[in-house]
């Protein structure tokens, strides 16, 4: 057979046109005249995909020859967005394709608009995983994403009478040209069943896992191309399929199965993404998803390893596995089971391999987000794994007792099993014990991990702890999302910034260059027009691009304090209608974000913002100065249009609650000025751009702690003594924003004044109102404002996910670029 090694497709205009026509004709069976826009999208995508595969084979050959160590990034979420434009950008083929298609009468933008986002994630955590894949490939690091191929991604958000309504996201309905099914590499995963305690011929304990159900995990591969196209890695997502032919007769002892409701049929396992962000899902199906995912992943990783090596002692030097939060932490018990049960390794040897292989990234300090699973549920889903977790815990606690004899409180605190009415498995402790590294995602977050979340573990293993401040990929979030700004930057300092974002520093020299500032503001103005069009189309609000665009876009969560932003909008409105005080800077307030369907307060906040918008936008006096728009269905594609059009970026979480944030980085990179608290990566943004180029307000972590622990904080005092605070809260206790639904927002008043206000909205309100006045003053002087914008953009170099990935590679994985 002829070898196609070293073959690479051409990229001339003629070649591109020919291959698109070829795919339309022979892959899709259509001729040009009949083709729909979606078929053209498919034909173009297949043409691009061909080019990706050439480079994927080259990449794999390079990795093989180098005998490289491979990194597996395990994440329940990958918030990828659209693929076509990004792939074209990274292949540096965007312009030639655009032109080639134009000549054939096809508008590439229109083609891109007809496709759904790959929304296999909730928010920041899933988007981080997507940015990391881009950086791994751009840096030439052998890094693979592993996840679940949800049939339904994140729900679509609509508003009905101001309330959020969820509809399903059937993103695979029309197939997906970027995914290749690999049924020949399917894995078999046993689920449920029971353990029979037996012994082997030598008399050693040898448990048997019986009466399981078998599920098949079919991998779907998506090529991930780095910038420049030299490296193409893959994202491997598993779909669950049933396997009747492998099903054994299930132990069907009436009571046993009756006891557990909503029994799951295997096809449902990968059906839908859980839409809860920073909140424990706590459902049987979710645990099954997590187990299915890691069982497939470990089998697959081991299979790849065994193709090249036969000695498991080499495993940690050839494989690094990173756990994106605790959702995949069962991988630790799965690797132990694989080594001990299937390959008969002694426990100690298997444990040493496991510990050296895993790294764990913590993403949250919020207690409601820390994963715990009832022991009974774990035993039902994966009985052998529970047994292994108990053995891991027994040995771990033995170590503790040797080092700190008699300290029972310590043993209770660090145990993987939480005692109580219902025993639970603490997934963060399992991840901590089974990994050689645990990292937080911003400097402050890592310090709080050490001092507050896991202090006993820090005492035990200080060297395991390290910080890896998050980053975002400048390819999607600057080069592709903001072509106007990208071109301006490249014309000014060259294009080195695309691979080395620190080069943006050279822009600082232009902070007072009138010509550059003018160009910069013209780009911003054009982006605001583009955003105004989106707002008109999706939120049905007409907005003026000459006003200040003040944006709060992220998941709706009490700790992110969209409510605080709404209080500020109400304040401006009240100043106009009560005091006749018109703001010098007219503003457009832009909100976007989804609430978890079961999160009642978050859904109330959406309704509240929509009502405030309706009242303000309809008010004859106010509407000239204040306009409010809630853009529905926030997702990557929408973020790519909102962020470049923002003047002000709202990053106003209660200090100590936002682990890092990545939205904050995207906005600053795109020339918005941050209004923010001393929280997460805001602090690092402040340190990079300079205190005079950012608007910081509110209590810091120590301040919040003092309020929480002291006796003196009482939101009533502020209410009584600050007339602005009183007026705002009274407006919600009355019916100003709900004239036809009396009493609807009384909860705000009660929540903030009687409900202890655990996110300290009222405590930070005066300082928030005051900093917003600083924003107005600054915005009035266009060249001063533009100077701040330049100093922001110029100093966001460190927030490239390339920097983050190089730190993971050096400190945790022990890998480097394989170029
Ligand atoms: C970046 C991003 C997020 C994360 O935003 P934060 O402000 O860090 O919470 C969420 N959703 C989408 C679509 C994003 O692009």
Short mmCIF file of N, CA, C and O in Angstrom, two decimals, residues 123-213:
data_model
loop_
_atom_site.label_atom_id
_atom_site.label_comp_id
_atom_site.label_asym_id
_atom_site.label_seq_id
_atom_site.Cartn_x
_atom_site.Cartn_y
_atom_site.Cartn_z
N UNK A 123 -19.32 27.50 32.97
CA UNK A 123 -18.77 28.85 33.05
C UNK A 123 -17.26 28.79 33.13
O UNK A 123 -16.62 28.09 32.32
N UNK A 124 -16.69 29.48 34.10
CA UNK A 124 -15.25 29.66 34.19
C UNK A 124 -14.44 28.37 34.17
O UNK A 124 -13.44 28.28 33.45
N UNK A 125 -14.87 27.36 34.94
CA UNK A 125 -14.10 26.12 35.04
C UNK A 125 -13.99 25.41 33.68
O UNK A 125 -12.91 24.96 33.27
N UNK A 126 -15.09 25.36 32.96
CA UNK A 126 -15.10 24.69 31.66
C UNK A 126 -14.37 25.51 30.60
O UNK A 126 -13.71 24.97 29.71
N UNK A 127 -14.48 26.83 30.71
CA UNK A 127 -13.79 27.68 29.75
C UNK A 127 -12.28 27.62 29.99
O UNK A 127 -11.49 27.68 29.05
N UNK A 128 -11.87 27.51 31.26
CA UNK A 128 -10.44 27.38 31.56
C UNK A 128 -9.87 26.15 30.85
O UNK A 128 -8.80 26.21 30.22
N UNK A 129 -10.61 25.05 30.93
CA UNK A 129 -10.16 23.81 30.29
C UNK A 129 -9.98 24.04 28.78
O UNK A 129 -9.01 23.57 28.18
N UNK A 130 -10.91 24.78 28.17
CA UNK A 130 -10.83 25.04 26.73
C UNK A 130 -9.61 25.92 26.42
O UNK A 130 -8.89 25.67 25.44
N UNK A 131 -9.38 26.94 27.23
CA UNK A 131 -8.21 27.80 27.01
C UNK A 131 -6.92 27.00 27.16
O UNK A 131 -5.96 27.18 26.41
N UNK A 132 -6.89 26.08 28.14
CA UNK A 132 -5.70 25.27 28.35
C UNK A 132 -5.39 24.41 27.13
O UNK A 132 -4.22 24.23 26.76
N UNK A 133 -6.42 23.85 26.50
CA UNK A 133 -6.17 23.02 25.32
C UNK A 133 -5.51 23.85 24.23
O UNK A 133 -4.58 23.38 23.55
N UNK A 134 -5.98 25.07 24.05
CA UNK A 134 -5.38 25.94 23.03
C UNK A 134 -3.92 26.22 23.36
O UNK A 134 -3.05 26.18 22.48
N UNK A 135 -3.62 26.47 24.62
CA UNK A 135 -2.24 26.78 25.00
C UNK A 135 -1.34 25.55 24.88
O UNK A 135 -0.20 25.66 24.43
N UNK A 136 -1.84 24.39 25.31
CA UNK A 136 -1.03 23.16 25.20
C UNK A 136 -0.61 22.95 23.74
O UNK A 136 0.57 22.68 23.46
N UNK A 137 -1.57 23.09 22.84
CA UNK A 137 -1.26 22.86 21.42
C UNK A 137 -0.35 23.96 20.87
O UNK A 137 0.58 23.68 20.11
N UNK A 138 -0.61 25.19 21.28
CA UNK A 138 0.23 26.29 20.78
C UNK A 138 1.68 26.13 21.25
O UNK A 138 2.62 26.43 20.52
N UNK A 139 1.84 25.62 22.48
CA UNK A 139 3.19 25.46 23.03
C UNK A 139 3.85 24.15 22.59
O UNK A 139 5.00 23.88 22.92
N UNK A 140 3.10 23.31 21.88
CA UNK A 140 3.67 22.04 21.43
C UNK A 140 3.84 21.04 22.56
O UNK A 140 4.74 20.20 22.55
N UNK A 141 2.97 21.11 23.55
CA UNK A 141 3.03 20.16 24.67
C UNK A 141 2.04 19.03 24.41
O UNK A 141 0.90 19.28 24.01
N UNK A 142 2.48 17.77 24.59
CA UNK A 142 1.57 16.64 24.37
C UNK A 142 0.50 16.62 25.46
O UNK A 142 0.67 15.97 26.48
N UNK A 143 -0.57 17.32 25.25
CA UNK A 143 -1.60 17.44 26.27
C UNK A 143 -2.97 17.14 25.69
O UNK A 143 -3.34 17.68 24.65
N UNK A 144 -3.72 16.29 26.37
CA UNK A 144 -5.00 15.81 25.86
C UNK A 144 -6.11 16.12 26.83
O UNK A 144 -5.99 15.84 28.02
N UNK A 145 -7.19 16.68 26.34
CA UNK A 145 -8.38 16.86 27.17
C UNK A 145 -9.19 15.58 27.16
O UNK A 145 -9.33 14.95 26.11
N UNK A 146 -9.69 15.18 28.34
CA UNK A 146 -10.61 14.04 28.44
C UNK A 146 -11.87 14.52 29.13
O UNK A 146 -11.79 15.20 30.16
N UNK A 147 -13.02 14.14 28.56
CA UNK A 147 -14.28 14.58 29.14
C UNK A 147 -15.45 13.74 28.67
O UNK A 147 -15.27 12.62 28.16
N UNK A 148 -16.64 14.27 28.84
CA UNK A 148 -17.86 13.56 28.47
C UNK A 148 -18.49 14.25 27.26
O UNK A 148 -18.55 15.47 27.19
N UNK A 149 -18.95 13.44 26.34
CA UNK A 149 -19.60 13.96 25.13
C UNK A 149 -21.10 14.09 25.40
O UNK A 149 -21.90 13.29 24.92
N UNK A 150 -21.46 15.11 26.18
CA UNK A 150 -22.87 15.28 26.51
C UNK A 150 -23.69 15.47 25.24
O UNK A 150 -23.33 16.26 24.37
N UNK A 151 -24.80 14.75 25.17
CA UNK A 151 -25.68 14.91 24.02
C UNK A 151 -26.36 16.28 24.07
O UNK A 151 -26.58 16.92 23.04
N UNK A 152 -26.67 16.72 25.28
CA UNK A 152 -27.22 18.05 25.48
C UNK A 152 -26.25 18.87 26.32
O UNK A 152 -25.92 18.46 27.44
N UNK A 153 -25.81 20.00 25.78
CA UNK A 153 -24.88 20.85 26.52
C UNK A 153 -25.65 21.76 27.47
O UNK A 153 -26.77 21.44 27.87
N UNK A 154 -25.06 22.88 27.79
CA UNK A 154 -25.70 23.82 28.70
C UNK A 154 -27.02 24.29 28.10
O UNK A 154 -27.12 24.53 26.91
N UNK A 155 -28.05 24.40 28.94
CA UNK A 155 -29.38 24.79 28.43
C UNK A 155 -29.32 26.16 27.75
O UNK A 155 -28.45 26.98 28.04
N UNK A 156 -30.27 26.38 26.87
CA UNK A 156 -30.42 27.70 26.27
C UNK A 156 -31.32 28.54 27.17
O UNK A 156 -32.32 28.03 27.69
N UNK A 157 -30.95 29.78 27.34
CA UNK A 157 -31.71 30.67 28.23
C UNK A 157 -32.58 31.61 27.42
O UNK A 157 -32.12 32.26 26.48
N UNK A 158 -33.86 31.65 27.78
CA UNK A 158 -34.78 32.64 27.22
C UNK A 158 -35.44 33.36 28.37
O UNK A 158 -35.41 32.88 29.50
N UNK A 159 -36.04 34.51 28.09
CA UNK A 159 -36.81 35.20 29.13
C UNK A 159 -38.28 35.19 28.76
O UNK A 159 -38.65 35.41 27.61
N UNK A 160 -39.09 34.91 29.77
CA UNK A 160 -40.53 34.95 29.57
C UNK A 160 -41.10 35.76 30.72
O UNK A 160 -40.95 35.38 31.89
N UNK A 161 -41.67 36.92 30.40
CA UNK A 161 -42.13 37.88 31.42
C UNK A 161 -41.01 38.20 32.40
O UNK A 161 -41.25 38.35 33.60
N UNK A 162 -39.79 38.24 31.90
CA UNK A 162 -38.66 38.59 32.75
C UNK A 162 -38.04 37.43 33.50
O UNK A 162 -36.99 37.57 34.12
N UNK A 163 -38.68 36.27 33.47
CA UNK A 163 -38.15 35.10 34.16
C UNK A 163 -37.30 34.25 33.22
O UNK A 163 -37.62 34.15 32.02
N UNK A 164 -36.29 33.62 33.75
CA UNK A 164 -35.49 32.69 32.94
C UNK A 164 -36.29 31.46 32.59
O UNK A 164 -36.94 30.86 33.45
N UNK A 165 -36.24 31.10 31.33
CA UNK A 165 -36.82 29.82 30.91
C UNK A 165 -35.73 29.02 30.23
O UNK A 165 -34.98 29.54 29.41
N UNK A 166 -35.65 27.74 30.57
CA UNK A 166 -34.59 26.91 30.00
C UNK A 166 -35.15 26.05 28.87
O UNK A 166 -36.23 25.50 29.00
N UNK A 167 -34.42 26.00 27.77
CA UNK A 167 -34.77 25.02 26.75
C UNK A 167 -33.51 24.22 26.45
O UNK A 167 -32.40 24.64 26.76
N UNK A 168 -33.70 23.04 25.85
CA UNK A 168 -32.56 22.13 25.74
C UNK A 168 -31.66 22.51 24.57
O UNK A 168 -32.10 23.09 23.58
N UNK A 169 -30.41 22.16 24.71
CA UNK A 169 -29.39 22.47 23.71
C UNK A 169 -29.01 21.19 22.99
O UNK A 169 -28.10 20.47 23.39
N UNK A 170 -29.74 20.91 21.92
CA UNK A 170 -29.49 19.67 21.18
C UNK A 170 -28.41 19.93 20.13
O UNK A 170 -28.65 19.89 18.94
N UNK A 171 -27.20 20.18 20.63
CA UNK A 171 -26.15 20.69 19.75
C UNK A 171 -25.66 19.67 18.72
O UNK A 171 -25.05 20.05 17.72
N UNK A 172 -25.92 18.40 18.96
CA UNK A 172 -25.44 17.37 18.03
C UNK A 172 -26.51 16.94 17.04
O UNK A 172 -26.29 16.02 16.25
N UNK A 173 -27.66 17.63 17.10
CA UNK A 173 -28.80 17.24 16.27
C UNK A 173 -28.41 17.07 14.80
O UNK A 173 -28.82 16.12 14.14
N UNK A 174 -27.63 18.01 14.31
CA UNK A 174 -27.22 17.94 12.91
C UNK A 174 -25.83 17.35 12.73
O UNK A 174 -25.17 17.58 11.73
N UNK A 175 -25.36 16.62 13.72
CA UNK A 175 -24.02 16.05 13.65
C UNK A 175 -22.99 17.12 13.92
O UNK A 175 -23.33 18.29 14.14
N UNK A 176 -21.73 16.71 13.96
CA UNK A 176 -20.67 17.67 14.25
C UNK A 176 -19.45 17.30 13.43
O UNK A 176 -18.85 16.25 13.62
N UNK A 177 -19.08 18.16 12.47
CA UNK A 177 -17.98 17.81 11.56
C UNK A 177 -16.63 17.70 12.27
O UNK A 177 -15.69 17.14 11.71
N UNK A 178 -16.53 18.23 13.49
CA UNK A 178 -15.23 18.25 14.17
C UNK A 178 -14.99 16.99 14.99
O UNK A 178 -13.90 16.79 15.51
N UNK A 179 -16.03 16.18 15.16
CA UNK A 179 -15.88 14.99 15.99
C UNK A 179 -15.75 13.75 15.14
O UNK A 179 -16.53 13.54 14.21
N UNK A 180 -14.79 12.90 15.50
CA UNK A 180 -14.65 11.61 14.84
C UNK A 180 -14.93 10.52 15.88
O UNK A 180 -14.26 10.49 16.92
N UNK A 181 -15.90 9.68 15.62
CA UNK A 181 -16.20 8.57 16.54
C UNK A 181 -15.13 7.49 16.38
O UNK A 181 -14.66 7.23 15.27
N UNK A 182 -14.74 6.91 17.50
CA UNK A 182 -13.74 5.82 17.46
C UNK A 182 -14.33 4.58 18.13
O UNK A 182 -13.86 4.17 19.20
N UNK A 183 -15.35 3.98 17.50
CA UNK A 183 -16.00 2.82 18.15
C UNK A 183 -15.03 1.66 18.37
O UNK A 183 -15.22 0.87 19.29
N UNK A 184 -13.98 1.59 17.55
CA UNK A 184 -13.03 0.48 17.73
C UNK A 184 -12.17 0.66 18.98
O UNK A 184 -11.46 -0.26 19.37
N UNK A 185 -12.20 1.85 19.54
CA UNK A 185 -11.42 2.06 20.77
C UNK A 185 -12.34 2.20 21.98
O UNK A 185 -11.96 2.78 22.99
N UNK A 186 -13.56 1.70 21.86
CA UNK A 186 -14.52 1.80 22.96
C UNK A 186 -14.01 1.07 24.20
O UNK A 186 -13.27 0.09 24.09
N UNK A 187 -14.37 1.56 25.38
CA UNK A 187 -14.01 0.84 26.61
C UNK A 187 -15.26 0.29 27.27
O UNK A 187 -16.35 0.84 27.13
N UNK A 188 -15.06 -0.78 28.01
CA UNK A 188 -16.15 -1.40 28.75
C UNK A 188 -16.01 -1.04 30.21
O UNK A 188 -14.94 -1.19 30.80
N UNK A 189 -17.09 -0.54 30.77
CA UNK A 189 -17.04 -0.06 32.15
C UNK A 189 -18.10 -0.77 32.98
O UNK A 189 -19.29 -0.67 32.70
N UNK A 190 -17.68 -1.48 34.02
CA UNK A 190 -18.67 -2.11 34.90
C UNK A 190 -19.23 -1.09 35.88
O UNK A 190 -18.52 -0.19 36.33
N UNK A 191 -20.50 -1.27 36.20
CA UNK A 191 -21.21 -0.29 37.02
C UNK A 191 -22.09 -1.05 37.99
O UNK A 191 -22.62 -2.11 37.63
N UNK A 192 -22.30 -0.52 39.17
CA UNK A 192 -23.16 -1.13 40.21
C UNK A 192 -22.59 -2.49 40.65
O UNK A 192 -21.40 -2.72 40.50
N UNK A 193 -23.45 -3.37 41.16
CA UNK A 193 -23.01 -4.71 41.57
C UNK A 193 -22.59 -4.77 43.02
O UNK A 193 -22.93 -3.91 43.82
N UNK A 194 -21.83 -5.84 43.35
CA UNK A 194 -21.45 -6.05 44.75
C UNK A 194 -20.08 -6.72 44.81
O UNK A 194 -19.59 -7.22 43.79
N UNK A 195 -19.53 -6.75 46.00
CA UNK A 195 -18.20 -7.33 46.18
C UNK A 195 -18.33 -8.65 46.93
O UNK A 195 -18.99 -8.73 47.96
N UNK A 196 -17.70 -9.69 46.38
CA UNK A 196 -17.63 -10.98 47.08
C UNK A 196 -16.22 -11.08 47.67
O UNK A 196 -15.23 -10.94 46.96
N UNK A 197 -16.16 -11.28 48.98
CA UNK A 197 -14.85 -11.33 49.64
C UNK A 197 -14.27 -12.73 49.50
O UNK A 197 -14.73 -13.66 50.14
N UNK A 198 -13.28 -12.87 48.65
CA UNK A 198 -12.69 -14.21 48.44
C UNK A 198 -11.17 -14.11 48.59
O UNK A 198 -10.61 -13.03 48.75
N UNK A 199 -10.51 -15.25 48.51
CA UNK A 199 -9.06 -15.29 48.59
C UNK A 199 -8.49 -16.03 47.39
O UNK A 199 -9.13 -16.92 46.84
N UNK A 200 -7.29 -15.68 47.01
CA UNK A 200 -6.69 -16.37 45.87
C UNK A 200 -6.01 -17.66 46.34
O UNK A 200 -6.08 -18.02 47.50
N UNK A 201 -5.33 -18.34 45.42
CA UNK A 201 -4.76 -19.64 45.75
C UNK A 201 -3.69 -19.57 46.83
O UNK A 201 -3.48 -20.47 47.59
N UNK A 202 -3.02 -18.39 46.90
CA UNK A 202 -1.99 -18.24 47.93
C UNK A 202 -2.60 -17.86 49.28
O UNK A 202 -1.88 -17.70 50.26
N UNK A 203 -3.90 -17.64 49.28
CA UNK A 203 -4.57 -17.28 50.53
C UNK A 203 -4.66 -15.78 50.74
O UNK A 203 -5.12 -15.32 51.78
N UNK A 204 -4.21 -14.96 49.75
CA UNK A 204 -4.31 -13.51 49.89
C UNK A 204 -5.72 -13.04 49.56
O UNK A 204 -6.40 -13.63 48.71
N UNK A 205 -6.10 -11.95 50.21
CA UNK A 205 -7.43 -11.38 49.98
C UNK A 205 -7.59 -10.99 48.52
O UNK A 205 -6.74 -10.29 47.96
N UNK A 206 -8.64 -11.44 47.89
CA UNK A 206 -8.84 -11.15 46.47
C UNK A 206 -10.33 -10.99 46.22
O UNK A 206 -11.04 -11.94 45.92
N UNK A 207 -10.82 -9.77 46.37
CA UNK A 207 -12.26 -9.54 46.25
C UNK A 207 -12.73 -9.70 44.82
O UNK A 207 -11.98 -9.43 43.88
N UNK A 208 -13.96 -10.14 44.65
CA UNK A 208 -14.54 -10.23 43.32
C UNK A 208 -15.71 -9.28 43.20
O UNK A 208 -16.57 -9.22 44.06
N UNK A 209 -15.70 -8.56 42.10
CA UNK A 209 -16.77 -7.59 41.83
C UNK A 209 -17.78 -8.30 40.93
O UNK A 209 -17.47 -8.65 39.80
N UNK A 210 -18.97 -8.52 41.46
CA UNK A 210 -19.97 -9.33 40.76
C UNK A 210 -21.23 -8.53 40.42
O UNK A 210 -21.47 -7.48 40.98
N UNK A 211 -22.01 -9.09 39.53
CA UNK A 211 -23.36 -8.59 39.23
C UNK A 211 -23.38 -7.15 38.73
O UNK A 211 -24.35 -6.42 38.95
N UNK A 212 -22.29 -6.75 38.12
CA UNK A 212 -22.26 -5.41 37.56
C UNK A 212 -23.07 -5.34 36.28
O UNK A 212 -23.42 -6.35 35.67
N UNK A 213 -23.38 -4.11 35.88
CA UNK A 213 -23.91 -3.86 34.55
C UNK A 213 -22.77 -3.32 33.72
O UNK A 213 -21.95 -2.57 34.23
#
